[in-house]
Amino acid sequence: MEGTKRDANILITGTPGTGKTTLSELVASSTGLRHINVTDLVKEKSLHEGKDEEFDSYILDEDKVCDELEDTMTSGGNVVDFHTCDFFPERWFDLVVVLRADNSILYPRLVSRSYKDNKIQENMECEIMQVVLDEARESYKQEIVVELTNNTVEEMESNASRIQQWLASWRSNQQQQ
C-alpha cells in the first residue's frame, strides 16, 4: 500500500484485567475505528493449537492470527486488543498503549473472572514484573509505546480521551503529507 493513505492502527495491550477490552470499545465507538478483540477472534476462527487445561486458555497459533489479520491491518482503522504483543509485525501499529493496573485493583478483577489460582498468580507476577510493557518496548519503536495506568473509571475515560486526541493529531498529520 505504498503511497496509499490509511487510517491508524492502535494496539491496546496489557496484563489480563487491566481494562483493554473496555478501553478498546470506548476508543472504537468514539473514533470510528474497528475494534478487534484477538481473544475472541482466536476462539471464533480456531486460531489456536488446542487448550492449555492448566491455565484454562487457548494455545495461540501466532502465524494463524497474523495471517487472519494481515489484510485488515494493512487497510488500517483498527484498535486491536490483546494481552501480548511481541508477535505482531511492527509495521502494523502507529500507537501501542500498554495498560497497567495496581495489584490491589488487578487481583479482585481476576478473581471476579473466576480464574484459577495459578492463572491469577501468573498474571499478578506478569504485572509486577511489567512483562507486557517490556515486550512492547522491545518490539516497537520507543516513540509509539505509551504506558497508561487504568485503575479507575476516571482514568479509563482520561485514557480514552488521550487516545482520541492522539488519533486526531495523527490523522491531521497524515492529511498534511
mmCIF file of C-alpha atoms in Angstrom:
data_model
loop_
_atom_site.group_PDB
_atom_site.id
_atom_site.type_symbol
_atom_site.label_atom_id
_atom_site.label_comp_id
_atom_site.label_asym_id
_atom_site.label_seq_id
_atom_site.Cartn_x
_atom_site.Cartn_y
_atom_site.Cartn_z
ATOM 1 C CA MET A 1 0.000 0.000 0.000
ATOM 2 C CA GLU A 2 2.895 2.332 -0.643
ATOM 3 C CA GLY A 3 1.659 5.842 -1.238
ATOM 4 C CA THR A 4 -1.891 4.988 -0.187
ATOM 5 C CA LYS A 5 -3.096 6.723 2.924
ATOM 6 C CA ARG A 6 -4.760 4.552 5.527
ATOM 7 C CA ASP A 7 -6.222 5.225 8.938
ATOM 8 C CA ALA A 8 -4.227 4.482 12.081
ATOM 9 C CA ASN A 9 -3.903 1.124 13.795
ATOM 10 C CA ILE A 10 -3.722 1.162 17.586
ATOM 11 C CA LEU A 11 -2.770 -1.748 19.816
ATOM 12 C CA ILE A 12 -4.101 -1.752 23.372
ATOM 13 C CA THR A 13 -2.248 -4.381 25.363
ATOM 14 C CA GLY A 14 -1.570 -5.278 28.972
ATOM 15 C CA THR A 15 -1.942 -7.987 31.562
ATOM 16 C CA PRO A 16 -5.412 -9.583 31.682
ATOM 17 C CA GLY A 17 -7.682 -7.484 33.887
ATOM 18 C CA THR A 18 -6.130 -4.097 33.103
ATOM 19 C CA GLY A 19 -9.162 -2.956 31.084
ATOM 20 C CA LYS A 20 -8.043 -3.498 27.489
ATOM 21 C CA THR A 21 -11.372 -4.566 26.064
ATOM 22 C CA THR A 22 -13.414 -1.870 27.797
ATOM 23 C CA LEU A 23 -10.969 0.858 26.736
ATOM 24 C CA SER A 24 -10.773 -0.533 23.195
ATOM 25 C CA GLU A 25 -14.562 -0.467 22.913
ATOM 26 C CA LEU A 26 -14.641 3.131 24.200
ATOM 27 C CA VAL A 27 -11.976 4.213 21.722
ATOM 28 C CA ALA A 28 -13.611 2.393 18.806
ATOM 29 C CA SER A 29 -17.058 3.859 19.491
ATOM 30 C CA SER A 30 -15.702 7.403 19.794
ATOM 31 C CA THR A 31 -13.309 7.337 16.832
ATOM 32 C CA GLY A 32 -14.900 5.113 14.213
ATOM 33 C CA LEU A 33 -12.046 2.618 14.412
ATOM 34 C CA ARG A 34 -12.881 -1.100 14.185
ATOM 35 C CA HIS A 35 -12.370 -2.978 17.482
ATOM 36 C CA ILE A 36 -10.613 -6.322 17.090
ATOM 37 C CA ASN A 37 -10.631 -8.454 20.228
ATOM 38 C CA VAL A 38 -7.918 -11.001 19.395
ATOM 39 C CA THR A 39 -9.002 -13.387 22.163
ATOM 40 C CA ASP A 40 -12.490 -13.587 20.645
ATOM 41 C CA LEU A 41 -11.036 -13.918 17.144
ATOM 42 C CA VAL A 42 -8.829 -16.830 18.258
ATOM 43 C CA LYS A 43 -11.896 -18.638 19.629
ATOM 44 C CA GLU A 44 -14.211 -17.825 16.689
ATOM 45 C CA LYS A 45 -11.744 -18.757 13.942
ATOM 46 C CA SER A 46 -9.894 -21.559 15.799
ATOM 47 C CA LEU A 47 -6.556 -19.733 15.546
ATOM 48 C CA HIS A 48 -5.068 -21.951 18.233
ATOM 49 C CA GLU A 49 -3.453 -25.324 18.770
ATOM 50 C CA GLY A 50 -5.841 -26.533 21.462
ATOM 51 C CA LYS A 51 -6.362 -25.654 25.080
ATOM 52 C CA ASP A 52 -3.950 -25.407 27.986
ATOM 53 C CA GLU A 53 -6.017 -27.031 30.713
ATOM 54 C CA GLU A 54 -3.642 -25.941 33.482
ATOM 55 C CA PHE A 55 -4.259 -22.259 32.738
ATOM 56 C CA ASP A 56 -7.679 -22.683 31.099
ATOM 57 C CA SER A 57 -6.606 -20.784 27.998
ATOM 58 C CA TYR A 58 -6.030 -21.422 24.317
ATOM 59 C CA ILE A 59 -2.561 -22.149 22.952
ATOM 60 C CA LEU A 60 -2.208 -19.368 20.428
ATOM 61 C CA ASP A 61 -1.093 -20.070 16.862
ATOM 62 C CA GLU A 62 0.658 -16.748 16.207
ATOM 63 C CA ASP A 63 1.104 -17.402 12.474
ATOM 64 C CA LYS A 64 -2.610 -18.109 12.012
ATOM 65 C CA VAL A 65 -3.511 -14.932 13.934
ATOM 66 C CA CYS A 66 -1.172 -12.796 11.827
ATOM 67 C CA ASP A 67 -2.395 -14.388 8.592
ATOM 68 C CA GLU A 68 -6.009 -13.778 9.613
ATOM 69 C CA LEU A 69 -5.345 -10.108 10.442
ATOM 70 C CA GLU A 70 -2.913 -9.152 7.641
ATOM 71 C CA ASP A 71 -5.390 -7.624 5.164
ATOM 72 C CA THR A 72 -7.418 -5.894 7.886
ATOM 73 C CA MET A 73 -4.313 -4.371 9.450
ATOM 74 C CA THR A 74 -2.901 -3.297 6.091
ATOM 75 C CA SER A 75 -6.160 -1.439 5.404
ATOM 76 C CA GLY A 76 -5.896 0.421 8.722
ATOM 77 C CA GLY A 77 -8.512 1.872 11.016
ATOM 78 C CA ASN A 78 -8.265 -0.725 13.791
ATOM 79 C CA VAL A 79 -7.963 -0.806 17.541
ATOM 80 C CA VAL A 80 -6.557 -4.216 18.454
ATOM 81 C CA ASP A 81 -6.950 -5.572 21.953
ATOM 82 C CA PHE A 82 -4.766 -8.434 23.216
ATOM 83 C CA HIS A 83 -2.749 -9.346 26.312
ATOM 84 C CA THR A 84 0.536 -9.834 24.498
ATOM 85 C CA CYS A 85 2.134 -8.000 21.622
ATOM 86 C CA ASP A 86 5.567 -9.304 20.661
ATOM 87 C CA PHE A 87 4.407 -11.464 17.741
ATOM 88 C CA PHE A 88 2.509 -8.762 15.825
ATOM 89 C CA PRO A 89 4.502 -7.157 12.983
ATOM 90 C CA GLU A 90 5.913 -3.785 13.998
ATOM 91 C CA ARG A 91 4.641 -2.218 10.751
ATOM 92 C CA TRP A 92 1.030 -2.779 11.760
ATOM 93 C CA PHE A 93 0.815 -0.224 14.566
ATOM 94 C CA ASP A 94 1.038 3.536 14.805
ATOM 95 C CA LEU A 95 0.405 3.587 18.561
ATOM 96 C CA VAL A 96 0.922 0.880 21.196
ATOM 97 C CA VAL A 97 -0.822 1.505 24.516
ATOM 98 C CA VAL A 98 0.231 -0.658 27.453
ATOM 99 C CA LEU A 99 -2.335 -0.579 30.239
ATOM 100 C CA ARG A 100 -1.170 -1.051 33.825
ATOM 101 C CA ALA A 101 -3.159 -1.588 36.997
ATOM 102 C CA ASP A 102 -2.230 -1.590 40.673
ATOM 103 C CA ASN A 103 -2.185 -5.066 42.196
ATOM 104 C CA SER A 104 -4.868 -4.073 44.704
ATOM 105 C CA ILE A 105 -7.160 -3.334 41.729
ATOM 106 C CA LEU A 106 -5.999 -6.124 39.426
ATOM 107 C CA TYR A 107 -6.319 -9.012 41.878
ATOM 108 C CA PRO A 108 -10.078 -8.610 42.530
ATOM 109 C CA ARG A 109 -10.698 -8.160 38.789
ATOM 110 C CA LEU A 110 -9.017 -11.510 38.084
ATOM 111 C CA VAL A 111 -10.846 -13.223 40.961
ATOM 112 C CA SER A 112 -14.177 -11.894 39.622
ATOM 113 C CA ARG A 113 -13.419 -13.671 36.330
ATOM 114 C CA SER A 114 -13.229 -16.989 38.209
ATOM 115 C CA TYR A 115 -9.642 -17.544 37.083
ATOM 116 C CA LYS A 116 -7.843 -20.484 38.659
ATOM 117 C CA ASP A 117 -5.367 -19.568 41.417
ATOM 118 C CA ASN A 118 -2.342 -20.428 39.254
ATOM 119 C CA LYS A 119 -3.621 -18.194 36.444
ATOM 120 C CA ILE A 120 -4.224 -15.320 38.863
ATOM 121 C CA GLN A 121 -0.729 -15.792 40.311
ATOM 122 C CA GLU A 122 0.899 -15.844 36.861
ATOM 123 C CA ASN A 123 -0.940 -12.696 35.767
ATOM 124 C CA MET A 124 -0.116 -10.879 39.000
ATOM 125 C CA GLU A 125 3.573 -11.748 38.576
ATOM 126 C CA CYS A 126 3.471 -10.571 34.951
ATOM 127 C CA GLU A 127 2.059 -7.217 36.044
ATOM 128 C CA ILE A 128 4.583 -6.827 38.877
ATOM 129 C CA MET A 129 7.468 -7.656 36.523
ATOM 130 C CA GLN A 130 5.972 -5.379 33.799
ATOM 131 C CA VAL A 131 6.316 -8.206 31.282
ATOM 132 C CA VAL A 132 3.913 -6.735 28.708
ATOM 133 C CA LEU A 133 5.468 -3.262 28.951
ATOM 134 C CA ASP A 134 8.932 -4.729 28.393
ATOM 135 C CA GLU A 135 7.658 -6.780 25.424
ATOM 136 C CA ALA A 136 6.143 -3.663 23.879
ATOM 137 C CA ARG A 137 9.315 -1.623 24.372
ATOM 138 C CA GLU A 138 11.410 -4.400 22.816
ATOM 139 C CA SER A 139 9.029 -4.951 19.882
ATOM 140 C CA TYR A 140 8.115 -1.411 18.786
ATOM 141 C CA LYS A 141 9.745 1.986 18.362
ATOM 142 C CA GLN A 142 10.000 3.801 21.693
ATOM 143 C CA GLU A 143 8.119 6.829 20.415
ATOM 144 C CA ILE A 144 4.927 4.856 19.715
ATOM 145 C CA VAL A 145 4.778 2.950 23.033
ATOM 146 C CA VAL A 146 2.741 4.647 25.773
ATOM 147 C CA GLU A 147 2.197 3.290 29.284
ATOM 148 C CA LEU A 148 -1.105 4.284 30.914
ATOM 149 C CA THR A 149 -2.474 3.471 34.362
ATOM 150 C CA ASN A 150 -6.035 2.164 34.163
ATOM 151 C CA ASN A 151 -7.276 1.657 37.730
ATOM 152 C CA THR A 152 -10.482 3.678 37.802
ATOM 153 C CA VAL A 153 -13.350 4.715 35.550
ATOM 154 C CA GLU A 154 -11.936 8.265 35.602
ATOM 155 C CA GLU A 155 -8.520 7.032 34.435
ATOM 156 C CA MET A 156 -10.157 4.967 31.696
ATOM 157 C CA GLU A 157 -12.112 7.988 30.465
ATOM 158 C CA SER A 158 -8.946 10.080 30.551
ATOM 159 C CA ASN A 159 -7.058 7.367 28.657
ATOM 160 C CA ALA A 160 -9.797 7.185 26.016
ATOM 161 C CA SER A 161 -9.618 10.964 25.637
ATOM 162 C CA ARG A 162 -5.817 10.888 25.303
ATOM 163 C CA ILE A 163 -6.041 8.231 22.587
ATOM 164 C CA GLN A 164 -8.751 10.214 20.771
ATOM 165 C CA GLN A 165 -6.525 13.314 20.861
ATOM 166 C CA TRP A 166 -3.549 11.309 19.608
ATOM 167 C CA LEU A 167 -5.652 9.916 16.744
ATOM 168 C CA ALA A 168 -6.945 13.370 15.758
ATOM 169 C CA SER A 169 -3.361 14.640 15.655
ATOM 170 C CA TRP A 170 -2.191 11.565 13.687
ATOM 171 C CA ARG A 171 -4.989 11.998 11.151
ATOM 172 C CA SER A 172 -4.209 15.695 10.774
ATOM 173 C CA ASN A 173 -0.533 14.944 10.171
ATOM 174 C CA GLN A 174 -1.443 12.310 7.542
ATOM 175 C CA GLN A 175 -3.581 14.835 5.658
ATOM 176 C CA GLN A 176 -0.692 17.295 5.564
ATOM 177 C CA GLN A 177 1.655 14.768 3.995
#
